[in-house]
XYZ file of C-alpha atoms in Angstrom:
496
model
C -74.718 26.577 -35.405
C -74.034 26.864 -31.720
C -70.557 27.197 -30.261
C -69.665 24.970 -27.336
C -67.231 26.409 -24.803
C -65.112 24.593 -22.202
C -66.677 24.058 -18.869
C -64.911 25.188 -15.708
C -64.148 21.582 -14.806
C -62.601 20.932 -18.209
C -60.473 24.058 -17.939
C -59.269 23.055 -14.492
C -58.426 19.587 -15.777
C -56.408 20.991 -18.681
C -54.572 23.336 -16.344
C -53.777 20.449 -13.990
C -52.446 18.320 -16.852
C -50.275 21.171 -18.101
C -48.995 21.752 -14.575
C -48.190 18.060 -14.167
C -46.327 17.949 -17.467
C -44.418 21.100 -16.526
C -43.471 19.538 -13.176
C -42.211 16.394 -14.885
C -40.117 18.439 -17.305
C -38.836 20.591 -14.438
C -37.850 17.564 -12.343
C -36.145 15.897 -15.292
C -34.320 19.106 -16.115
C -33.330 19.576 -12.470
C -32.058 16.006 -12.290
C -29.982 16.478 -15.425
C -28.459 19.671 -14.007
C -27.647 17.871 -10.740
C -25.957 15.059 -12.634
C -23.945 17.603 -14.625
C -22.854 19.321 -11.401
C -21.827 15.968 -9.897
C -19.814 15.175 -13.022
C -18.039 18.521 -12.657
C -17.347 17.745 -8.991
C -15.657 14.470 -9.908
C -13.617 16.178 -12.631
C -12.559 18.927 -10.204
C -11.498 16.424 -7.558
C -9.526 14.478 -10.148
C -7.611 17.660 -11.043
C -6.971 18.393 -7.345
C -5.744 14.878 -6.560
C -3.322 14.944 -9.503
C -1.819 18.176 -8.170
C -1.577 16.611 -4.702
C 0.306 13.621 -6.103
C 2.813 15.875 -7.893
C 3.309 17.738 -4.614
C 3.890 14.413 -2.841
C 6.548 13.397 -5.359
C 8.505 16.582 -4.601
C 7.977 16.753 -0.814
C 7.352 13.155 0.314
C 4.122 14.314 1.966
C 0.899 16.111 1.061
C 0.130 19.789 1.808
C -0.398 19.528 5.553
C -3.706 20.516 7.125
C -4.843 18.364 10.014
C -8.290 19.969 10.421
C -11.090 19.965 7.843
C -11.030 23.030 5.578
C -12.844 24.163 2.438
C -10.445 24.404 -0.480
C -12.600 27.115 -2.056
C -11.417 29.424 0.742
C -7.757 28.860 -0.189
C -6.907 27.882 3.393
C -3.635 28.498 5.176
C -1.824 25.194 5.664
C -0.197 24.079 8.903
C 3.146 24.972 7.301
C 2.071 28.607 6.919
C 1.630 28.777 3.159
C -1.641 29.026 1.283
C -3.013 25.921 -0.439
C -2.759 27.721 -3.793
C 0.929 28.425 -3.147
C 1.595 24.756 -2.428
C -0.043 23.335 -5.552
C -0.133 26.364 -7.839
C 2.314 25.136 -10.452
C 0.127 22.069 -11.055
C -3.254 23.661 -10.305
C -3.232 27.375 -11.198
C -6.900 27.877 -10.255
C -8.468 26.154 -7.257
C -11.807 24.679 -8.411
C -15.009 25.511 -6.565
C -18.042 23.356 -5.980
C -20.771 24.353 -8.467
C -23.025 25.249 -5.517
C -20.285 26.717 -3.338
C -21.825 28.851 -0.605
C -25.032 26.832 -0.426
C -25.966 23.912 1.806
C -27.966 20.731 1.406
C -31.304 20.300 3.143
C -29.443 18.203 5.723
C -27.146 21.156 6.493
C -23.921 19.920 4.883
C -22.164 22.610 2.841
C -21.432 22.182 -0.823
C -17.647 22.452 -0.829
C -14.446 20.537 -1.476
C -13.318 19.697 2.051
C -9.728 18.596 2.692
C -7.614 17.309 5.549
C -4.459 15.252 6.140
C -3.135 12.970 8.825
C -0.667 14.384 11.349
C 2.322 13.212 9.293
C 0.697 14.409 6.035
C 1.282 11.007 4.467
C -2.443 10.543 3.844
C -5.244 12.887 2.845
C -8.976 12.805 2.304
C -11.280 15.020 0.255
C -15.007 15.011 1.068
C -17.643 16.214 -1.385
C -21.422 16.418 -1.040
C -23.254 15.028 -4.089
C -26.733 15.690 -5.504
C -27.642 12.890 -7.906
C -27.715 9.125 -7.793
C -28.083 6.973 -4.697
C -24.922 8.221 -3.006
C -24.944 11.179 -0.681
C -21.205 11.849 -0.605
C -18.065 11.343 -2.613
C -14.692 10.884 -0.934
C -11.193 10.103 -2.088
C -8.053 9.440 -0.151
C -4.512 8.380 -0.828
C -2.372 6.154 1.408
C 1.199 7.442 1.503
C 1.415 8.556 -2.074
C -0.161 5.438 -3.515
C -2.877 5.081 -6.097
C -6.074 7.002 -5.351
C -8.898 4.903 -4.023
C -12.488 6.097 -4.234
C -14.445 5.498 -1.086
C -17.282 6.367 1.251
C -19.483 3.928 -0.696
C -19.591 6.388 -3.586
C -18.358 4.081 -6.309
C -18.980 0.628 -4.841
C -21.281 -1.950 -6.338
C -21.740 -4.134 -3.255
C -21.615 -3.345 0.459
C -20.855 -5.989 3.101
C -21.588 -5.685 6.822
C -21.220 -8.445 9.381
C -24.711 -7.730 10.753
C -26.258 -8.024 7.290
C -27.539 -4.439 7.359
C -25.964 -1.598 5.374
C -26.658 0.526 2.338
C -25.205 2.911 -0.226
C -25.511 5.830 2.201
C -23.339 4.153 4.833
C -22.594 1.149 6.999
C -25.219 2.247 9.535
C -28.055 2.116 6.989
C -30.855 -0.351 7.700
C -31.007 -2.180 4.378
C -30.431 -5.875 3.838
C -27.000 -6.670 2.443
C -24.400 -9.436 2.494
C -23.069 -10.463 5.888
C -19.980 -12.332 4.587
C -17.339 -11.275 2.120
C -17.505 -14.578 0.269
C -21.231 -14.125 -0.380
C -20.503 -10.738 -1.913
C -17.684 -12.143 -4.055
C -19.938 -14.934 -5.306
C -22.650 -12.429 -6.242
C -20.325 -9.864 -7.821
C -19.758 -9.379 -11.522
C -16.279 -9.111 -13.001
C -14.923 -5.625 -12.339
C -17.210 -4.888 -9.408
C -16.056 -2.960 -6.348
C -16.936 -4.350 -2.926
C -16.919 -2.228 0.227
C -16.628 -4.051 3.569
C -17.858 -2.298 6.699
C -16.044 -2.563 10.062
C -16.451 -5.869 11.841
C -14.874 -9.296 12.324
C -15.546 -11.705 9.476
C -14.771 -15.296 10.458
C -14.096 -16.820 7.062
C -11.485 -17.812 4.520
C -12.206 -16.154 1.198
C -11.520 -17.140 -2.405
C -11.382 -14.359 -4.987
C -11.985 -15.991 -8.357
C -12.823 -12.967 -10.480
C -11.355 -9.520 -11.130
C -12.582 -7.347 -8.253
C -11.659 -4.438 -6.021
C -12.301 -5.259 -2.359
C -11.794 -2.488 0.148
C -12.161 -2.571 3.912
C -13.412 0.459 5.790
C -10.342 0.583 8.046
C -7.490 -1.875 8.339
C -7.629 -1.771 12.146
C -11.349 -2.464 12.417
C -12.205 -4.466 9.293
C -10.885 -7.906 10.170
C -10.945 -11.200 8.306
C -10.198 -14.007 10.769
C -9.436 -17.407 9.250
C -10.261 -19.043 12.574
C -7.271 -21.383 12.154
C -7.962 -22.378 8.552
C -4.747 -22.767 6.554
C -5.117 -19.501 4.624
C -7.068 -16.286 4.994
C -7.302 -15.223 1.331
C -6.751 -17.119 -1.906
C -6.645 -15.150 -5.168
C -7.119 -17.159 -8.364
C -8.033 -14.332 -10.787
C -6.097 -11.528 -12.461
C -6.587 -7.814 -11.793
C -7.577 -7.989 -8.146
C -7.132 -5.115 -5.656
C -7.321 -5.773 -1.902
C -6.989 -2.909 0.551
C -7.822 -1.844 4.068
C -8.083 -5.099 6.057
C -6.518 -7.041 8.870
C -6.040 -10.671 7.783
C -5.253 -12.926 10.704
C -5.152 -16.319 12.388
C -4.248 -18.790 9.667
C -2.955 -22.070 11.075
C -1.959 -25.519 9.857
C -0.357 -28.555 11.454
C -0.136 -30.424 8.114
C 0.927 -27.892 5.459
C 1.778 -24.231 4.822
C -0.173 -21.466 6.565
C -0.735 -18.333 4.460
C -2.150 -14.872 4.904
C -2.725 -14.186 1.187
C -2.076 -16.777 -1.541
C -1.815 -15.169 -4.986
C -2.448 -17.180 -8.127
C -3.065 -14.334 -10.571
C -1.342 -11.420 -12.272
C -1.713 -7.670 -11.769
C -2.765 -8.164 -8.166
C -2.421 -5.165 -5.839
C -2.212 -5.781 -2.086
C -1.971 -2.497 -0.212
C -2.646 -0.935 3.139
C -3.374 -4.186 4.994
C -2.247 -5.857 8.211
C -1.361 -9.557 7.975
C -0.712 -11.206 11.325
C -0.666 -14.367 13.398
C 0.141 -16.868 10.651
C 1.436 -20.136 12.128
C 2.428 -23.532 10.739
C 3.558 -26.446 12.880
C 4.407 -28.498 9.794
C 5.683 -26.253 7.008
C 6.182 -22.610 5.988
C 4.403 -19.633 7.505
C 3.782 -17.008 4.796
C 2.363 -13.497 4.894
C 1.973 -13.007 1.116
C 2.748 -15.975 -1.129
C 2.667 -16.220 -4.894
C 1.829 -19.572 -6.484
C 1.560 -18.191 -10.030
C 1.152 -14.917 -11.892
C 3.299 -11.817 -12.361
C 3.320 -8.016 -12.265
C 1.857 -7.916 -8.785
C 2.340 -5.023 -6.341
C 2.636 -5.030 -2.549
C 2.349 -1.560 -1.033
C 2.128 -0.206 2.525
C 1.283 -3.481 4.241
C 2.253 -4.507 7.767
C 3.166 -8.182 8.158
C 3.851 -9.446 11.665
C 3.852 -12.400 14.012
C 4.686 -15.218 11.601
C 5.750 -18.484 13.240
C 7.070 -21.697 11.649
C 7.830 -24.271 14.338
C 8.927 -27.278 12.236
C 12.582 -28.073 11.625
C 14.026 -26.710 8.373
C 10.856 -24.684 7.653
C 10.603 -20.946 7.190
C 8.625 -17.837 8.079
C 8.541 -15.491 5.063
C 6.784 -12.108 4.999
C 6.583 -11.748 1.202
C 7.539 -14.725 -0.950
C 7.207 -14.154 -4.690
C 8.959 -16.015 -7.500
C 7.968 -14.147 -10.674
C 8.311 -10.619 -12.023
C 6.820 -7.966 -9.744
C 5.851 -4.359 -10.381
C 6.784 -2.902 -6.991
C 7.295 -3.773 -3.350
C 7.026 -0.484 -1.473
C 6.418 0.885 1.997
C 5.867 -2.422 3.788
C 6.601 -2.884 7.496
C 7.602 -6.490 8.181
C 8.567 -7.617 11.658
C 8.496 -10.111 14.497
C 9.044 -13.549 12.924
C 10.303 -16.817 14.302
C 11.220 -19.908 12.295
C 14.013 -22.319 11.554
C 14.575 -20.028 8.555
C 13.136 -16.563 8.022
C 13.085 -13.668 5.576
C 11.169 -10.426 5.467
C 11.087 -10.353 1.656
C 12.325 -13.167 -0.604
C 11.985 -12.635 -4.346
C 12.896 -13.971 -7.746
C 12.160 -10.958 -9.932
C 13.540 -8.555 -12.535
C 13.261 -4.814 -13.103
C 11.326 -4.316 -9.869
C 11.393 -1.360 -7.483
C 11.878 -2.484 -3.887
C 11.533 0.765 -1.956
C 10.943 2.174 1.527
C 10.417 -1.141 3.300
C 11.247 -1.604 6.991
C 12.195 -5.078 8.221
C 13.111 -5.756 11.826
C 13.114 -8.261 14.653
C 13.401 -11.499 12.678
C 14.687 -14.491 14.642
C 15.641 -17.819 13.115
C 17.548 -20.927 14.107
C 19.582 -21.241 10.885
C 19.505 -18.800 7.942
C 17.508 -15.587 7.983
C 17.586 -12.423 5.866
C 15.857 -9.080 5.684
C 15.635 -9.034 1.872
C 16.849 -12.005 -0.197
C 17.025 -12.046 -3.999
C 17.471 -15.344 -5.805
C 16.555 -17.348 -8.874
C 18.352 -15.041 -11.279
C 16.920 -11.759 -9.955
C 18.323 -9.022 -12.159
C 18.240 -5.264 -12.658
C 16.200 -4.480 -9.556
C 16.315 -1.184 -7.636
C 16.573 -1.520 -3.832
C 16.342 1.937 -2.323
C 15.528 3.484 1.074
C 14.942 0.195 2.856
C 15.716 -0.202 6.556
C 16.787 -3.581 7.927
C 17.681 -4.117 11.577
C 17.791 -6.903 14.159
C 17.808 -9.892 11.818
C 19.612 -12.663 13.674
C 20.133 -16.385 13.935
C 20.417 -18.202 17.225
C 23.210 -20.347 15.716
C 26.485 -18.482 15.487
C 27.587 -20.444 12.422
C 24.821 -18.928 10.294
C 24.025 -15.438 11.576
C 21.456 -13.135 10.015
C 21.858 -11.261 6.747
C 20.464 -7.843 5.917
C 20.555 -8.259 2.141
C 21.345 -11.604 0.537
C 22.005 -12.169 -3.181
C 22.126 -15.730 -4.475
C 21.483 -17.957 -7.506
C 23.021 -15.564 -10.052
C 21.160 -12.455 -8.934
C 23.005 -9.907 -11.052
C 23.170 -6.196 -11.793
C 20.980 -5.014 -8.942
C 21.386 -1.474 -7.598
C 21.345 -1.054 -3.805
C 21.418 2.544 -2.552
C 20.304 4.730 0.364
C 19.495 1.787 2.605
C 20.253 1.230 6.281
C 21.455 -2.202 7.401
C 22.310 -2.661 11.057
C 22.394 -5.222 13.866
C 22.646 -8.348 11.732
C 25.382 -10.926 11.317
C 26.227 -9.913 7.737
C 24.991 -6.548 6.527
C 25.188 -7.744 2.918
C 25.976 -11.288 1.793
C 26.779 -11.852 -1.897
C 27.075 -15.468 -3.008
C 26.290 -18.110 -5.649
C 27.806 -16.409 -8.696
C 25.872 -13.180 -8.218
C 27.746 -10.511 -10.158
C 27.452 -6.855 -11.115
C 25.556 -5.761 -8.010
C 26.312 -2.162 -6.975
C 26.134 -0.783 -3.410
C 26.349 3.002 -2.967
C 25.342 5.531 -0.286
C 24.177 3.001 2.268
C 24.516 3.055 6.051
C 26.084 -0.290 7.006
C 27.070 -0.541 10.659
C 26.848 -2.511 13.901
C 26.776 -5.807 12.047
C 28.496 -8.645 13.886
C 30.749 -10.305 11.310
C 30.803 -8.304 8.091
C 29.287 -5.187 6.671
C 29.713 -6.804 3.260
C 30.803 -10.384 2.547
C 31.482 -11.341 -1.055
C 31.754 -15.087 -1.624
C 32.145 -14.690 -5.378
C 35.885 -14.711 -6.091
C 35.529 -14.041 -9.822
C 34.195 -10.496 -9.428
C 34.934 -7.402 -7.359
C 31.871 -5.716 -5.892
C 31.465 -1.964 -6.351
C 30.738 -0.766 -2.787
C 32.170 2.733 -2.897
C 30.728 5.680 -0.985
C 29.047 3.855 1.882
C 29.049 4.685 5.596
C 30.549 1.768 7.500
C 29.951 3.083 11.004
C 33.205 5.007 11.490
C 35.050 7.821 9.658
C 38.107 5.568 9.355
C 36.194 3.328 6.973
C 35.540 -0.401 6.975
C 37.958 -2.821 8.549
C 39.974 -5.048 6.240
C 42.982 -6.908 7.664
C 45.359 -5.982 4.842
C 43.962 -3.042 2.878
C 42.530 -1.009 5.786
C 43.666 -2.508 9.101
C 43.112 0.826 10.880
C 39.430 0.980 9.899
C 37.022 0.840 12.835
C 33.878 0.423 10.747
C 32.173 -2.814 9.808
C 34.458 -5.368 8.213
C 34.525 -6.128 4.503
C 35.791 -9.284 2.844
C 38.129 -9.649 -0.090
C 36.819 -8.778 -3.549
C 35.108 -5.608 -2.323
C 35.955 -2.153 -3.699
C 35.035 0.061 -0.720
C 37.337 3.063 -1.333
C 36.376 5.900 -1.235
C 34.043 5.572 1.736
C 31.793 8.121 3.428
C 33.060 9.754 6.600
C 29.578 10.454 7.979
C 26.215 8.788 7.978
C 23.905 9.092 4.978
C 20.769 11.125 5.721
C 17.870 8.871 4.746
């Protein structure tokens, strides 16, 4: 019986097949390792960002470094201390990229790169990735707020006004959506939409739970082109961030920047401007229904209501809120006006600046009504809120409609008619450690004769205390009305 051996061709074929199978296994194994390294990168960055947030809570800023640095090198911060010294009690060991010291084929180093803005109120961390369709992973935090994942790393849909973008960036040459509404219509519930810089001439309706983030609030612009509203939200659990919303107009009804009809909506880091009604109210953010919404770090400006007895309101929300924080609201004109007008309970109203509101009748920096109770109003600054009619004057804070048991502390109220106006059976409100000065008529006016307001330990603009015609006639500070307990007072300004 003869024995048949393999031919050379057969041997070469077997070797080629084995080599191909080995290559497939090697590629699959390499891909799995890359995915594991990327997972570690995300876990590392999550640990770093948590430490940064704890640092922010203590210092009201992030560890300052205004130039890009690699955290693996434990860089010296602009304040002179090492990064590890700044965050060490929350992050004992600074993580390193799994491929630290190596570079990608494109030349970018594998490292956790960090920088802050000049005021250290914002930071960004940049990471080079290996697996998936995304080349980079970035996170940033606006002024201590919730972390937002960016650089197209975690977004399901990309929008660019020229219809060309891709997962690697807004400059990519891949077909995509050219309008935000098209992307919303195509999105699934829970999707994240990234909008590239550009001007989008549209009014948008958000009817499902989505995260929609603009590339930059100064350059990612939604222009309503004189439609009555720029954005209408009808779903719960919507996040909108990083846009300019502008140019809503109506001569028949209300004009609105953002109309909210859902709960758990977060509006943060946006500019809302040029909202005008010639027939009714002009509104920056307006709630028609829903609760537990949050408005954080927005700028609302240039609201105009021209009709008689109509109002320009920056934030108007009747319903329980989660927080109203860090908003800059300014430059309004209407028959009535208010920077923030709320009917809410157990809400934190913090670090807002309201200035340059002009009205013809009643205007206020922050007004609480409709039974607002147990709210915290802290570190707000209100200035230049005035009425053109002397009989009304402006009000810094106004409490009405049985708004009870609110705590007002560490605020500055200046250059209004009434620094604080308490009326309509509002009781139990407490005012401590505020700067109340240069207000025309009263620092604090209490119209409720059945209760005495606790307003001890405030600065009234002069070491002699507030003026009261009978109980402190020698006081050169802002005047107080009857039914105000102002003694003891502060003899110097509160440092805010």
